[in-house]
JSON list of C-alpha atoms in Angstrom, two decimals:
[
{"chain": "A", "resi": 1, "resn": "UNK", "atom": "CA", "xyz": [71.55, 125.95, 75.49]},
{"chain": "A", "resi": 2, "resn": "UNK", "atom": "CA", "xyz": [68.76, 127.89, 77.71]},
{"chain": "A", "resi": 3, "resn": "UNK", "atom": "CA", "xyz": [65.77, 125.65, 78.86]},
{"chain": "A", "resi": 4, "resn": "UNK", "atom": "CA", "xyz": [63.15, 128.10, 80.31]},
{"chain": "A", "resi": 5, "resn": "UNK", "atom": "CA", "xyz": [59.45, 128.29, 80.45]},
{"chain": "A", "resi": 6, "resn": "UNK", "atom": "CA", "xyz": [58.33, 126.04, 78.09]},
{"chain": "A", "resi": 7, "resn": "UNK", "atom": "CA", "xyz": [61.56, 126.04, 75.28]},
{"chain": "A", "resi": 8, "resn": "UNK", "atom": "CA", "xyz": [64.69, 125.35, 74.65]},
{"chain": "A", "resi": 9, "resn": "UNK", "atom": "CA", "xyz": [66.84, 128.18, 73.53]},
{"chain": "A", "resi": 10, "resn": "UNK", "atom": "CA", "xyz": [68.17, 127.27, 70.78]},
{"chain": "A", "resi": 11, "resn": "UNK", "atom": "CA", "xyz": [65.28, 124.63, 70.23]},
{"chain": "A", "resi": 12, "resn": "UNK", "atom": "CA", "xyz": [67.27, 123.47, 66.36]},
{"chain": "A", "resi": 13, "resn": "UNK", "atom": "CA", "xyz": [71.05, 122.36, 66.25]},
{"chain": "A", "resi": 14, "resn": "UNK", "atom": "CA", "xyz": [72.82, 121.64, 63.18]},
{"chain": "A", "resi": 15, "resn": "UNK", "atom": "CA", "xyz": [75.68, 119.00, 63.68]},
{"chain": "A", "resi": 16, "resn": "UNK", "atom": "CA", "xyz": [77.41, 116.92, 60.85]},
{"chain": "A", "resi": 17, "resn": "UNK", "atom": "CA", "xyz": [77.78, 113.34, 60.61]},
{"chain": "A", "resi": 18, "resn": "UNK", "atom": "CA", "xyz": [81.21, 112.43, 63.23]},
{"chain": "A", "resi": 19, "resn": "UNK", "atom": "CA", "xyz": [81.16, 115.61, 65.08]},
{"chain": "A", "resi": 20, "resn": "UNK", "atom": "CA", "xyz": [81.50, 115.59, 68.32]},
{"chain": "A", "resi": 21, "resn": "UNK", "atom": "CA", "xyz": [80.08, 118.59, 70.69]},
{"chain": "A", "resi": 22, "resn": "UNK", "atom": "CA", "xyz": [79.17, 119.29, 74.43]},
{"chain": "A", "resi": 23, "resn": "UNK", "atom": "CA", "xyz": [75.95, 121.08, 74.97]},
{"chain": "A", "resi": 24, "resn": "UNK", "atom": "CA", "xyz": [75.92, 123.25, 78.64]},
{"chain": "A", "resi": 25, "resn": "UNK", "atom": "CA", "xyz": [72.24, 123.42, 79.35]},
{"chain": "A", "resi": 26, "resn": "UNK", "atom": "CA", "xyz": [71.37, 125.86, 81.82]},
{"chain": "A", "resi": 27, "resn": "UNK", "atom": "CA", "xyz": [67.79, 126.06, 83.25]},
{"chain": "A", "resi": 28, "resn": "UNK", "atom": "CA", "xyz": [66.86, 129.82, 84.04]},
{"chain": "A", "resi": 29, "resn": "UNK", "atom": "CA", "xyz": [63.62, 129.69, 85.77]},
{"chain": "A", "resi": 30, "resn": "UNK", "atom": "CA", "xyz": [63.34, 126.58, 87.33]},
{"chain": "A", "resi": 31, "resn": "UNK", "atom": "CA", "xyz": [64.21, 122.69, 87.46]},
{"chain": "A", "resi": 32, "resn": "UNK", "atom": "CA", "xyz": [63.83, 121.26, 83.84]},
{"chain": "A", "resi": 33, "resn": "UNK", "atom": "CA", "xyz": [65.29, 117.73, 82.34]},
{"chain": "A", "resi": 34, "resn": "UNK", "atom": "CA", "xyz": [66.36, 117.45, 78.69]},
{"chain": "A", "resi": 35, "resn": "UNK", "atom": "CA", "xyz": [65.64, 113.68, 76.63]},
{"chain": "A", "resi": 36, "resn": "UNK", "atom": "CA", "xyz": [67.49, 113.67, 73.64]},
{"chain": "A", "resi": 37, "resn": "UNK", "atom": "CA", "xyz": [66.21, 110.33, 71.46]},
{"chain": "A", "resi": 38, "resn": "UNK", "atom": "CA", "xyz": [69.24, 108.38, 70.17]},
{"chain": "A", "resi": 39, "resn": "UNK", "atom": "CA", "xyz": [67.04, 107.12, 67.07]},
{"chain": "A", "resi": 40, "resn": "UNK", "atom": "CA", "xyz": [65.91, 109.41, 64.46]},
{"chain": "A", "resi": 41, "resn": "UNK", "atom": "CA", "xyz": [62.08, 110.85, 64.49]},
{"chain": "A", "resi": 42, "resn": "UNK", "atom": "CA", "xyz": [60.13, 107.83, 62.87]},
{"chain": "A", "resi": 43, "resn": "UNK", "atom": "CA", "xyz": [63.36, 105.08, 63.10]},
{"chain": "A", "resi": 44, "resn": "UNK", "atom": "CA", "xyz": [61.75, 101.54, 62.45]},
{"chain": "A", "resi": 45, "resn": "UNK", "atom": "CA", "xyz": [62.68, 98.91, 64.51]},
{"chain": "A", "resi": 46, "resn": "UNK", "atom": "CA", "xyz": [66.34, 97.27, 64.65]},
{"chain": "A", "resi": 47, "resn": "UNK", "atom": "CA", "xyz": [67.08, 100.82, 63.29]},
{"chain": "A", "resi": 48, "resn": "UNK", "atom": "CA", "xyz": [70.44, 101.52, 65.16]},
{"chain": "A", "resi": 49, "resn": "UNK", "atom": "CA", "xyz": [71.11, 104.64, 67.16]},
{"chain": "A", "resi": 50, "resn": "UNK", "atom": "CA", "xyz": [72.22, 108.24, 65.43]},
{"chain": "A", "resi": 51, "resn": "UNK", "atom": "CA", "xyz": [73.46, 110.09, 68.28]},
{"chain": "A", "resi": 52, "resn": "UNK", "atom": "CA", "xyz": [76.00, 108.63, 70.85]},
{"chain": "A", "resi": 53, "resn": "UNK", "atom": "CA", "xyz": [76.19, 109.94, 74.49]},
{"chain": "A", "resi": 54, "resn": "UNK", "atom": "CA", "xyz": [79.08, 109.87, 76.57]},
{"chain": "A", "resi": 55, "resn": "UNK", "atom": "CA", "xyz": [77.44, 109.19, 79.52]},
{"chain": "A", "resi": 56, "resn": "UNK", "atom": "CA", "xyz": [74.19, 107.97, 78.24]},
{"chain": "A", "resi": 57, "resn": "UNK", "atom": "CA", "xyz": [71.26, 109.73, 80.48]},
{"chain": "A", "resi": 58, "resn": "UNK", "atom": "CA", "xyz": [67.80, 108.76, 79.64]},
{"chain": "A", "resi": 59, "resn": "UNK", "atom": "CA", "xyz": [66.60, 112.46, 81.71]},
{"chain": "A", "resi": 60, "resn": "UNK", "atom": "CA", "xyz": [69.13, 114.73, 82.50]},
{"chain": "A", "resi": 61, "resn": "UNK", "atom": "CA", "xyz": [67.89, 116.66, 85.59]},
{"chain": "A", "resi": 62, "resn": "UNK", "atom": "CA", "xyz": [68.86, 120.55, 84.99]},
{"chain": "A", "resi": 63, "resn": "UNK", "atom": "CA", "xyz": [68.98, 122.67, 87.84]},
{"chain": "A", "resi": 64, "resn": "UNK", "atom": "CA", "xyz": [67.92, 126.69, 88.53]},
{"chain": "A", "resi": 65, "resn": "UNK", "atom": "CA", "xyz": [71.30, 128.49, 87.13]},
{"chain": "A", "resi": 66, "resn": "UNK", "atom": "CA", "xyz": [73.62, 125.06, 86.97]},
{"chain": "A", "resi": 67, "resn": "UNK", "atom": "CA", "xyz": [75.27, 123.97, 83.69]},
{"chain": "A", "resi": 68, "resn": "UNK", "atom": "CA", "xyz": [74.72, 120.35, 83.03]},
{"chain": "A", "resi": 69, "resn": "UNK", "atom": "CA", "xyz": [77.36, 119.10, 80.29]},
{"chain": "A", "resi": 70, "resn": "UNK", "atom": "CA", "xyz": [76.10, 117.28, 78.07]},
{"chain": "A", "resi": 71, "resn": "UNK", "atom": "CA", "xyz": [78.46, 115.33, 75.78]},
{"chain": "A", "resi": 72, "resn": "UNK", "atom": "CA", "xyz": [76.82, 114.12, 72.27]},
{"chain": "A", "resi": 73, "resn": "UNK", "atom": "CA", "xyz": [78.45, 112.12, 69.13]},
{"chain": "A", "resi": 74, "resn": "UNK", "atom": "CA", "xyz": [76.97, 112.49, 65.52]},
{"chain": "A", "resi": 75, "resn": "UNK", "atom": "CA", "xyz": [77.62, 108.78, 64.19]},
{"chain": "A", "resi": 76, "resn": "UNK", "atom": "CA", "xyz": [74.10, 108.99, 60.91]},
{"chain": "A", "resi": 77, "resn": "UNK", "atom": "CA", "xyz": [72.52, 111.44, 59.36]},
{"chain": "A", "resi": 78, "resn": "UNK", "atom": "CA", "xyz": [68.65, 112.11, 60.52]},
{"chain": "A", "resi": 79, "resn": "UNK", "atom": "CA", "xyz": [66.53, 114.36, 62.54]},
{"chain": "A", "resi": 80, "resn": "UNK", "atom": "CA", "xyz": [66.58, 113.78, 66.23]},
{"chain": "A", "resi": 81, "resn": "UNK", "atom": "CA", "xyz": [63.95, 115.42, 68.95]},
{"chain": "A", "resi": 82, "resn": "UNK", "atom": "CA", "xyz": [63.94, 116.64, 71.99]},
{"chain": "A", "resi": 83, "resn": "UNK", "atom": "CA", "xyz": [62.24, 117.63, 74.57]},
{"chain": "A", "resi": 84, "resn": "UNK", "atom": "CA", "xyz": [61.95, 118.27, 78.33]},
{"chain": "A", "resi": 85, "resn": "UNK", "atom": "CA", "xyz": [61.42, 114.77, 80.76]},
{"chain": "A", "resi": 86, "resn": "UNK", "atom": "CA", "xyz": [60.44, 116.87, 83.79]},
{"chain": "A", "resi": 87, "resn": "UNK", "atom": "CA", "xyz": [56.21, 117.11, 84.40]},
{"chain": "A", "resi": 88, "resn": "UNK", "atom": "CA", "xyz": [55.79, 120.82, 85.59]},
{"chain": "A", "resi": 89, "resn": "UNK", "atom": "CA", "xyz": [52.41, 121.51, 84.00]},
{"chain": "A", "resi": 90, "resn": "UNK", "atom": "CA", "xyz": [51.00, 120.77, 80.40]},
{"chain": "A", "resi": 91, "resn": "UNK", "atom": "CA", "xyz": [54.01, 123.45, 78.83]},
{"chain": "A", "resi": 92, "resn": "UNK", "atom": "CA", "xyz": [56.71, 120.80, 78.67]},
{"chain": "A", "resi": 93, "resn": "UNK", "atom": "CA", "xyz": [54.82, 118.95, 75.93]},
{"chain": "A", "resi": 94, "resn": "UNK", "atom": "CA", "xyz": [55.36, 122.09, 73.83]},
{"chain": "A", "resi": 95, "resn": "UNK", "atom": "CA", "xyz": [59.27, 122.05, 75.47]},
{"chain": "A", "resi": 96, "resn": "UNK", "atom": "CA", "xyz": [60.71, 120.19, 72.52]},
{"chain": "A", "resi": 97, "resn": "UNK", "atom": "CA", "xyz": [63.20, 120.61, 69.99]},
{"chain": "A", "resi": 98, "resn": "UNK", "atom": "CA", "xyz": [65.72, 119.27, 66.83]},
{"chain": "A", "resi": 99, "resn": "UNK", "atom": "CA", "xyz": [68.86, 118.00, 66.28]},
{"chain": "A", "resi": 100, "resn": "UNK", "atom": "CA", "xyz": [69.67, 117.96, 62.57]},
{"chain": "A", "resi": 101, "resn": "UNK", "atom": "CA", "xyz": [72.63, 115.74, 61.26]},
{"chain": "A", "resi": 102, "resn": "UNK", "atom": "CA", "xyz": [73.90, 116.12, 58.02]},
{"chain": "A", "resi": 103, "resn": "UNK", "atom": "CA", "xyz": [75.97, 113.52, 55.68]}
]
């Protein structure tokens, strides 16, 4: 995954419920940070999390030309967003994205 002036490249990922994948997001402009919410888009409360992180980051920082792993679990189905946690300007609040799990 590419995070660059303003989006994420790609800015939709289809996973299934129980897999298991490592994003490497590369910044190629400039320092960006990636939040991926563990509760799906419009989760009440006590709703439990969809997405499991290895390391669980709240921000993770992504460098000019480093990959940052970044290790996620599919554990329900639901849409999950996105979006870059780094304030460069009023583009990151259109840097966003989806993470669709299916049953």
């Amino acid at each position: 995954m590419t995070a660059k002036d303003f989006e994420f490249d790609p800015a939709e990922i289809h996973l299934k419920v129980g897999e298991k994948v490592r994003l490497e997001v590369i910044s190629s402009d400039r320092t960006h940070g990636i939040h991926i919410s563990a509760f799906p888009d419009g989760a009440k409360a006590n709703t439990p999390p969809g997405l499991a992180f290895i390391f669980g980051e709240d921000c993770w920082k992504l460098k000019k030309g480093e990959a940052v792993p970044v290790d996620i679990e599919a554990t329900e189905p639901g849409t999950y967003s996105f979006r870059c946690c780094k304030s460069c300007g009023t583009g990151p609040k259109q840097m966003t994205g989806r993470i669709y799990v299916e049953p």
